CSV table of C-alpha atoms (C1' of nucleotides) in Angstrom, one decimal:
chain,number,residue,atom,x,y,z
D,1,MET,CA,99.1,106.5,90.3
D,2,SER,CA,99.9,104.4,93.4
D,3,ASP,CA,97.9,101.5,91.9
D,4,GLY,CA,99.6,98.3,92.5
D,5,PRO,CA,102.4,97.1,94.7
D,6,ARG,CA,105.1,98.4,92.5
D,7,ASP,CA,107.1,100.4,95.0
D,8,GLN,CA,106.5,99.7,98.6
D,9,GLY,CA,107.4,102.6,100.8
D,10,GLY,CA,107.0,105.1,98.0
D,11,GLU,CA,103.3,104.8,98.9
D,12,ALA,CA,103.9,106.5,102.2
D,13,ILE,CA,105.7,109.3,100.4
D,14,GLU,CA,102.8,109.7,98.0
D,15,ARG,CA,100.4,109.9,100.9
D,16,ALA,CA,102.4,112.6,102.5
D,17,LEU,CA,102.7,114.4,99.2
D,18,ARG,CA,99.0,114.4,98.8
D,19,VAL,CA,98.8,116.5,101.9
D,20,ILE,CA,101.8,118.8,101.7
D,21,GLY,CA,103.1,118.2,98.2
D,22,ASP,CA,102.3,121.5,96.6
D,23,ARG,CA,104.0,124.7,96.3
D,24,TRP,CA,102.3,126.3,99.4
D,25,SER,CA,101.5,123.9,102.1
D,26,ILE,CA,105.0,123.6,103.5
D,27,LEU,CA,105.4,127.3,103.5
D,28,ILE,CA,102.1,127.6,105.3
D,29,VAL,CA,103.3,125.2,107.9
D,30,ARG,CA,106.5,127.1,108.3
D,31,ALA,CA,104.6,130.3,108.8
D,32,GLY,CA,102.5,128.5,111.4
D,33,LEU,CA,105.7,127.5,113.2
D,34,ARG,CA,106.7,131.1,113.2
D,35,GLY,CA,103.6,132.0,115.1
D,36,ILE,CA,101.3,133.1,112.3
D,37,ARG,CA,97.7,132.2,112.8
D,38,ARG,CA,95.3,134.5,111.0
D,39,PHE,CA,94.2,134.4,107.5
D,40,ASP,CA,95.3,137.8,106.4
D,41,ASP,CA,98.7,137.3,108.2
D,42,PHE,CA,99.3,134.2,106.1
D,43,CYS,CA,98.4,136.2,103.1
D,44,ASP,CA,100.7,139.0,103.8
D,45,ASP,CA,103.6,136.9,105.0
D,46,LEU,CA,103.6,134.4,102.1
D,47,GLY,CA,102.2,136.5,99.3
D,48,ILE,CA,99.8,133.7,98.5
D,49,ALA,CA,96.6,134.4,96.7
D,50,ARG,CA,93.5,134.3,98.9
D,51,PRO,CA,91.6,131.6,97.1
D,52,ILE,CA,94.6,129.3,97.3
D,53,LEU,CA,95.1,130.0,100.9
D,54,THR,CA,91.5,129.2,101.6
D,55,GLU,CA,91.8,125.9,99.8
D,56,ARG,CA,95.2,125.0,101.3
D,57,LEU,CA,94.0,125.7,104.9
D,58,ARG,CA,90.9,123.7,104.3
D,59,ARG,CA,93.0,120.8,103.2
D,60,LEU,CA,95.5,121.0,106.0
D,61,VAL,CA,92.7,121.1,108.5
D,62,GLU,CA,91.0,118.2,106.8
D,63,HIS,CA,94.2,116.1,107.1
D,64,GLY,CA,94.8,117.1,110.7
D,65,VAL,CA,97.8,119.3,110.2
D,66,MET,CA,96.1,122.4,111.4
D,67,THR,CA,93.0,123.2,113.4
D,68,LYS,CA,90.6,126.0,112.9
D,69,VAL,CA,89.7,127.5,116.3
D,70,PRO,CA,87.3,130.4,116.8
D,71,TYR,CA,89.0,133.2,118.8
D,72,GLN,CA,86.0,135.6,118.8
D,73,ARG,CA,82.4,135.7,117.8
D,74,ASN,CA,80.4,138.5,116.3
D,75,PRO,CA,81.6,138.0,113.7
D,76,VAL,CA,83.1,134.5,114.2
D,77,ARG,CA,86.7,134.7,113.4
D,78,HIS,CA,88.9,131.7,113.3
D,79,GLU,CA,92.6,131.2,113.6
D,80,TYR,CA,94.6,128.4,112.2
D,81,ARG,CA,97.1,126.7,114.4
D,82,LEU,CA,99.3,123.7,113.9
D,83,THR,CA,98.3,120.4,115.5
D,84,GLU,CA,100.9,118.1,116.8
D,85,ALA,CA,101.0,116.5,113.4
D,86,GLY,CA,101.8,119.9,111.9
D,87,ILE,CA,104.5,120.6,114.4
D,88,ALA,CA,105.9,117.1,113.6
D,89,LEU,CA,106.6,118.4,110.1
D,90,SER,CA,109.6,120.4,111.4
D,91,PRO,CA,112.1,117.7,110.7
D,92,LEU,CA,111.0,118.0,107.1
D,93,LEU,CA,111.4,121.7,107.1
D,94,VAL,CA,114.8,121.4,108.7
D,95,ALA,CA,115.8,118.8,106.1
D,96,LEU,CA,114.7,121.2,103.4
D,97,VAL,CA,116.6,124.2,104.8
D,98,ARG,CA,119.7,122.1,105.4
D,99,TRP,CA,119.7,120.7,101.9
D,100,SER,CA,119.2,124.1,100.5
D,101,GLU,CA,122.1,125.4,102.6
D,102,ASP,CA,124.5,122.6,101.6
D,103,HIS,CA,123.5,122.1,98.0
D,104,GLY,CA,121.7,125.1,96.9
D,105,ASP,CA,122.8,127.3,94.1
D,106,GLY,CA,124.6,129.4,96.6
D,107,GLU,CA,122.7,132.5,95.8
D,108,GLY,CA,120.6,134.6,98.1
D,109,GLU,CA,121.0,134.8,101.8
D,110,THR,CA,122.0,131.8,103.8
D,111,VAL,CA,120.4,130.9,107.0
D,112,SER,CA,122.1,128.4,109.2
D,113,LEU,CA,120.0,126.5,111.7
D,114,VAL,CA,121.7,126.2,115.0
D,115,HIS,CA,121.0,124.7,118.4
D,116,ALA,CA,119.4,127.6,120.3
D,117,PRO,CA,121.1,127.2,123.7
D,118,CYS,CA,124.6,127.1,122.4
D,119,GLY,CA,124.6,128.4,118.8
D,120,THR,CA,126.3,125.4,117.3
D,121,GLU,CA,125.2,124.4,113.8
D,122,LEU,CA,122.9,121.5,114.1
D,123,GLU,CA,123.1,118.2,112.4
D,124,GLN,CA,120.3,116.1,111.3
D,125,ALA,CA,121.1,112.5,111.9
D,126,PHE,CA,119.4,109.2,112.0
D,127,TRP,CA,119.7,107.8,115.4
D,128,CYS,CA,119.4,104.2,116.5
D,129,ARG,CA,118.4,103.9,120.1
D,130,ALA,CA,119.5,100.3,120.4
D,131,CYS,CA,122.9,100.8,119.0
D,132,ALA,CA,123.2,104.4,120.4
D,133,THR,CA,124.8,105.6,117.2
D,134,THR,CA,124.0,108.0,114.5
D,135,PHE,CA,124.2,106.8,110.9
D,136,GLY,CA,123.8,107.9,107.4
D,137,PRO,CA,121.1,107.2,104.8
D,138,THR,CA,122.8,104.1,103.4
D,139,ALA,CA,122.2,102.2,106.6
D,140,ILE,CA,118.4,102.5,106.3
D,141,ARG,CA,116.1,99.6,105.4
D,142,GLY,CA,112.4,99.6,104.9
D,143,VAL,CA,110.3,97.0,106.8
D,144,ASP,CA,106.8,96.3,105.7
D,145,ARG,CA,104.5,96.5,108.7
D,146,GLY,CA,101.8,95.2,106.4
D,147,VAL,CA,98.3,96.4,105.6
D,148,PRO,CA,95.8,94.6,107.7
D,149,ASN,CA,96.3,91.3,106.0
D,150,GLY,CA,98.9,92.1,103.4
D,151,THR,CA,102.1,90.1,102.7
D,152,PRO,CA,104.7,90.9,105.3
D,153,GLU,CA,107.7,90.7,103.0
D,154,ALA,CA,110.6,92.9,103.7
D,155,THR,CA,111.3,95.6,101.2
D,156,GLU,CA,114.9,96.0,100.0
D,157,ASP,CA,114.8,99.7,100.3
D,158,ALA,CA,118.1,101.5,99.4
D,159,SER,CA,120.2,98.4,99.6
D,160,GLU,CA,119.8,96.4,96.4
D,161,ASP,CA,121.2,98.1,93.4
D,162,ALA,CA,121.7,101.2,95.4
D,163,PRO,CA,124.1,103.9,94.4
D,164,GLU,CA,127.6,103.1,95.5
D,165,ALA,CA,127.9,106.4,97.4
D,166,GLU,CA,128.8,106.2,101.0
D,167,VAL,CA,127.4,109.3,102.5
D,168,GLY,CA,128.9,109.4,105.9
D,169,HIS,CA,127.4,112.8,106.7
P,1,MET,CA,106.9,135.7,95.9
P,2,SER,CA,110.2,135.8,97.7
P,3,ASP,CA,110.6,139.5,97.1
P,4,GLY,CA,111.8,141.3,100.1
P,5,PRO,CA,113.2,140.3,103.4
P,6,ARG,CA,109.9,139.4,104.9
P,7,ASP,CA,110.7,135.9,106.1
P,8,GLN,CA,114.3,135.1,106.4
P,9,GLY,CA,115.0,131.4,106.2
P,10,GLY,CA,111.8,130.7,104.3
P,11,GLU,CA,113.8,131.8,101.4
P,12,ALA,CA,116.0,128.8,101.6
P,13,ILE,CA,112.9,126.7,101.6
P,14,GLU,CA,111.5,128.4,98.6
P,15,ARG,CA,114.8,127.8,96.8
P,16,ALA,CA,114.6,124.1,97.6
P,17,LEU,CA,111.0,124.0,96.6
P,18,ARG,CA,111.8,125.5,93.3
P,19,VAL,CA,113.9,122.5,92.6
P,20,ILE,CA,112.0,119.6,94.2
P,21,GLY,CA,108.7,121.2,95.0
P,22,ASP,CA,106.4,119.5,92.6
P,23,ARG,CA,104.5,116.3,92.6
P,24,TRP,CA,107.1,114.2,90.9
P,25,SER,CA,110.7,115.3,91.7
P,26,ILE,CA,110.8,113.7,95.1
P,27,LEU,CA,109.5,110.5,93.8
P,28,ILE,CA,112.0,110.6,91.0
P,29,VAL,CA,114.8,111.0,93.5
P,30,ARG,CA,113.4,108.2,95.6
P,31,ALA,CA,113.4,106.0,92.5
P,32,GLY,CA,117.0,107.0,91.9
P,33,LEU,CA,117.9,106.0,95.4
P,34,ARG,CA,116.4,102.6,94.7
P,35,GLY,CA,118.7,102.2,91.8
P,36,ILE,CA,116.6,103.2,88.9
P,37,ARG,CA,118.6,105.0,86.2
P,38,ARG,CA,116.9,104.7,82.8
P,39,PHE,CA,114.2,106.8,81.3
P,40,ASP,CA,111.8,104.0,80.7
P,41,ASP,CA,112.4,102.5,84.0
P,42,PHE,CA,111.5,105.7,85.7
P,43,CYS,CA,108.4,105.8,83.5
P,44,ASP,CA,107.3,102.3,84.5
P,45,ASP,CA,108.2,102.6,88.1
P,46,LEU,CA,106.4,105.9,88.8
P,47,GLY,CA,103.7,105.8,86.2
P,48,ILE,CA,104.7,109.3,85.2
P,49,ALA,CA,103.9,110.7,81.8
P,50,ARG,CA,106.8,110.9,79.5
P,51,PRO,CA,106.8,114.6,78.7
P,52,ILE,CA,106.8,115.4,82.4
P,53,LEU,CA,109.6,113.0,83.1
P,54,THR,CA,111.6,114.6,80.4
P,55,GLU,CA,111.1,118.0,81.9
P,56,ARG,CA,111.7,116.9,85.5
P,57,LEU,CA,114.9,115.1,84.7
P,58,ARG,CA,116.1,118.1,82.7
P,59,ARG,CA,115.4,120.4,85.7
P,60,LEU,CA,117.0,118.0,88.2
P,61,VAL,CA,120.1,117.8,86.1
P,62,GLU,CA,120.1,121.6,85.7
P,63,HIS,CA,120.1,122.0,89.5
P,64,GLY,CA,122.7,119.4,90.1
P,65,VAL,CA,120.5,116.8,91.7
P,66,MET,CA,121.1,114.3,89.0
P,67,THR,CA,123.7,113.8,86.2
P,68,LYS,CA,123.1,112.6,82.7
P,69,VAL,CA,125.8,110.2,81.8
P,70,PRO,CA,126.1,108.3,78.5
P,71,TYR,CA,126.4,104.6,79.0
P,72,GLN,CA,126.6,103.7,75.3
P,73,ARG,CA,127.0,105.3,71.9
P,74,ASN,CA,125.4,104.4,68.6
P,75,PRO,CA,122.8,105.5,69.5
P,76,VAL,CA,123.9,107.6,72.5
P,77,ARG,CA,121.9,106.5,75.5
P,78,HIS,CA,122.0,108.3,78.8
P,79,GLU,CA,121.3,107.2,82.3
P,80,TYR,CA,120.4,109.5,85.1
P,81,ARG,CA,122.0,109.0,88.4
P,82,LEU,CA,121.9,111.0,91.6
P,83,THR,CA,124.7,113.3,92.4
P,84,GLU,CA,125.9,113.8,95.9
P,85,ALA,CA,123.3,116.6,96.2
P,86,GLY,CA,120.6,114.2,95.2
P,87,ILE,CA,121.7,111.6,97.7
P,88,ALA,CA,121.7,114.3,100.3
P,89,LEU,CA,118.0,114.5,99.9
P,90,SER,CA,117.5,111.2,101.7
P,91,PRO,CA,117.0,112.9,105.1
P,92,LEU,CA,114.1,114.7,103.5
P,93,LEU,CA,112.7,111.4,102.1
P,94,VAL,CA,113.1,109.9,105.5
P,95,ALA,CA,111.3,112.8,107.2
P,96,LEU,CA,108.5,112.4,104.8
P,97,VAL,CA,108.1,108.7,105.3
P,98,ARG,CA,108.4,109.1,109.1
P,99,TRP,CA,105.8,111.8,109.2
P,100,SER,CA,103.5,109.7,107.0
P,101,GLU,CA,103.9,106.8,109.3
P,102,ASP,CA,103.2,108.7,112.5
P,103,HIS,CA,100.6,111.1,111.3
P,104,GLY,CA,99.2,109.7,108.1
P,105,ASP,CA,95.6,108.7,107.8
P,106,GLY,CA,96.6,105.2,108.8
P,107,GLU,CA,95.4,103.7,105.6
P,108,GLY,CA,97.4,101.6,103.2
P,109,GLU,CA,100.5,99.7,104.0
P,110,THR,CA,102.9,101.0,106.5
P,111,VAL,CA,106.6,100.8,106.0
P,112,SER,CA,108.8,101.4,108.9
P,113,LEU,CA,112.3,102.6,108.4
P,114,VAL,CA,114.8,100.8,110.5
P,115,HIS,CA,118.5,100.8,111.1
P,116,ALA,CA,119.7,98.1,108.7
P,117,PRO,CA,122.3,96.4,111.0
P,118,CYS,CA,120.0,95.8,114.0
P,119,GLY,CA,116.5,96.3,112.7
P,120,THR,CA,115.6,98.9,115.3
P,121,GLU,CA,113.2,101.6,114.2
P,122,LEU,CA,115.2,104.7,113.5
P,123,GLU,CA,114.7,108.1,114.9
P,124,GLN,CA,115.4,111.3,113.1
P,125,ALA,CA,116.8,113.7,115.6
P,126,PHE,CA,118.6,117.0,115.6
P,127,TRP,CA,122.0,116.6,117.0
P,128,CYS,CA,124.3,119.2,118.5
P,129,ARG,CA,127.9,118.1,118.3
P,130,ALA,CA,129.0,120.7,120.9
P,131,CYS,CA,126.5,119.7,123.5
P,132,ALA,CA,126.4,116.1,122.5
P,133,THR,CA,122.7,115.9,122.8
P,134,THR,CA,119.7,115.4,120.6
P,135,PHE,CA,116.9,117.9,120.7
P,136,GLY,CA,113.5,118.7,119.3
P,137,PRO,CA,112.4,121.4,116.9
P,138,THR,CA,111.7,124.0,119.5
P,139,ALA,CA,115.4,124.3,120.3
P,140,ILE,CA,116.2,125.5,116.8
P,141,ARG,CA,117.2,129.0,115.9
P,142,GLY,CA,118.0,130.5,112.5
P,143,VAL,CA,121.1,132.5,112.2
P,144,ASP,CA,121.6,134.8,109.2
P,145,ARG,CA,124.9,134.1,107.5
P,146,GLY,CA,124.2,137.0,105.3
P,147,VAL,CA,124.2,137.5,101.6
P,148,PRO,CA,127.6,138.7,100.4
P,149,ASN,CA,127.1,142.1,101.9
P,150,GLY,CA,123.7,141.9,103.6
P,151,THR,CA,122.7,142.9,107.0
P,152,PRO,CA,123.9,140.2,109.4
P,153,GLU,CA,121.1,140.5,111.9
P,154,ALA,CA,120.0,137.4,113.7
P,155,THR,CA,116.5,136.1,112.9
P,156,GLU,CA,114.2,135.2,115.7
P,157,ASP,CA,113.1,132.0,114.1
P,158,ALA,CA,110.7,129.9,116.0
P,159,SER,CA,111.1,131.7,119.3
P,160,GLU,CA,109.1,134.8,119.2
P,161,ASP,CA,105.4,134.2,119.3
P,162,ALA,CA,106.0,130.5,118.7
P,163,PRO,CA,103.5,127.9,119.4
P,164,GLU,CA,103.6,126.8,123.0
P,165,ALA,CA,104.0,123.1,122.1
P,166,GLU,CA,106.9,121.4,123.6
P,167,VAL,CA,107.6,118.6,121.2
P,168,GLY,CA,110.0,116.5,123.0
P,169,HIS,CA,110.2,114.0,120.2
H,1,DT,C1',72.9,157.1,111.1
H,2,DC,C1',76.6,156.7,107.9
H,3,DT,C1',81.0,155.7,106.7
H,4,DC,C1',85.4,153.5,107.5
H,5,DG,C1',88.3,149.8,108.1
H,6,DA,C1',89.6,144.9,109.7
H,7,DC,C1',88.8,140.3,108.7
H,8,DA,C1',87.7,136.1,106.2
H,9,DG,C1',86.5,134.7,102.7
H,10,DT,C1',84.1,134.0,97.5
H,11,DT,C1',83.7,134.8,92.3
H,12,DC,C1',85.3,135.7,88.4
H,13,DT,C1',89.1,135.8,84.8
H,14,DG,C1',93.4,133.9,82.4
H,15,DA,C1',97.9,131.3,82.7
H,16,DA,C1',100.5,127.4,83.9
H,17,DA,C1',101.2,122.6,84.9
H,18,DC,C1',99.7,118.0,84.3
H,19,DA,C1',98.1,113.5,81.9
H,20,DG,C1',97.7,110.4,78.0
H,21,DA,C1',98.1,108.7,73.6
H,22,DA,C1',100.4,108.8,69.5
H,23,DC,C1',104.4,109.9,66.8
H,24,DT,C1',109.6,110.4,65.7
H,25,DC,C1',114.3,109.1,65.3
H,26,DA,C1',118.5,106.3,65.6
H,27,DC,C1',120.1,102.3,66.1
H,28,DT,C1',120.5,96.9,66.9
H,29,DC,C1',119.3,92.2,66.2
H,30,DG,C1',117.6,88.3,63.6
S,1,DC,C1',114.3,94.0,55.4
S,2,DG,C1',111.2,94.2,59.4
S,3,DA,C1',110.6,94.1,64.4
S,4,DG,C1',112.1,95.9,68.7
S,5,DT,C1',114.3,99.2,72.1
S,6,DG,C1',115.4,103.5,74.3
S,7,DA,C1',114.7,108.3,74.7
S,8,DG,C1',112.4,111.5,73.7
S,9,DT,C1',108.8,115.1,71.2
S,10,DT,C1',104.0,116.7,69.6
S,11,DC,C1',99.7,116.8,69.9
S,12,DT,C1',95.1,117.4,72.8
S,13,DG,C1',92.5,118.0,76.7
S,14,DT,C1',91.9,118.6,81.9
S,15,DT,C1',93.1,120.1,86.3
S,16,DT,C1',95.3,123.4,89.2
S,17,DC,C1',97.1,128.0,90.0
S,18,DA,C1',97.4,133.0,90.3
S,19,DG,C1',95.5,137.8,90.6
S,20,DA,C1',92.1,141.2,90.9
S,21,DA,C1',87.9,142.4,92.3
S,22,DC,C1',83.9,141.6,95.0
S,23,DT,C1',80.8,140.2,99.3
S,24,DG,C1',79.4,140.2,104.1
S,25,DT,C1',79.8,140.9,109.1
S,26,DC,C1',80.9,143.5,112.7
S,27,DG,C1',83.0,147.5,115.9
S,28,DA,C1',84.5,152.3,116.2
S,29,DG,C1',84.1,156.9,115.3
S,30,DA,C1',82.0,161.4,113.2
DNA sequence: TCTCGACAGTTCTGAAACAGAACTCACTCG
DNA sequence: CGAGTGAGTTCTGTTTCAGAACTGTCGAGA
């Protein structure tokens, strides 16, 4: 897949999914955000099988989402901590939790995400600095910044035959 | 997994991942946002194998992300369109694209997401209506809204032994 | 010294998900 | 009647996943 220019912009998604697009990576990142750093702690916290954790951590390190830093020697022990790229995944996590809150099957506990200082439920918005407004997903367009010498044609992302929903949000 | 109260809030993520946590579902949703509705069109656009598409669409419908509406009879033909819950996944898509843009391996074409009316690159922020400010991921806390009669204790999400990064964003 | 336990993995097994090609079935159009 | 379309299903592999058990290094304690 991803062969050919059939869906510009989906390519970025595919690239991201290649890194975190499995059942565990996002949960590992979340555990990392909660302060977990050691192999066995990830194991216990997530209930993930060890071989898979090994492999996932290796891949996350390889893609720059986490780093493996030694915290002792004799024997050498490493801990895994999120890089800036890893921490930058939190909007994704938040989007996931918010979606689950709003559109989940309504079963199980519900955790609302709030602004820590004041306790108000947060909103996740798209923000335009120039217009100084927040806006919903229908006002988004994709602009091709081009591969080194690609065709710089604009993509018609989410605006052509798009669903007629006006999600104000 | 997900047995026991070991990581409150991760549960919501797990629930969401159970619906869209595979290699294809998000891409299917994205195709839906781009206006694709028919089985074969999904096939061609994504390059997904037919049996998997069948199964994924079935599950997305089951979880209320898409609906299967007949658009003709003799023979009955259905099209799949996003429900409101499906459209509500766009923040997730955006977070994915943005992350890939900012922290991807820098290969392949880059698609920037912009505010359609003015063309400015959008930001995805957390917004507190009460404080009227945007803020980064470190100012987020999880509050347990409780399962029907669960223990309403507050979770200490992302604030205990949290990574010392201050991502201003 | 000998054992114990923590930590960070690896090596097996079997189960599930995935990919691709071919096939079905109902109907329409020429 | 035969070709074509849309929406699947049925095969057959291949890759990925999960779980249990095992390895290897070291520090502490009896």
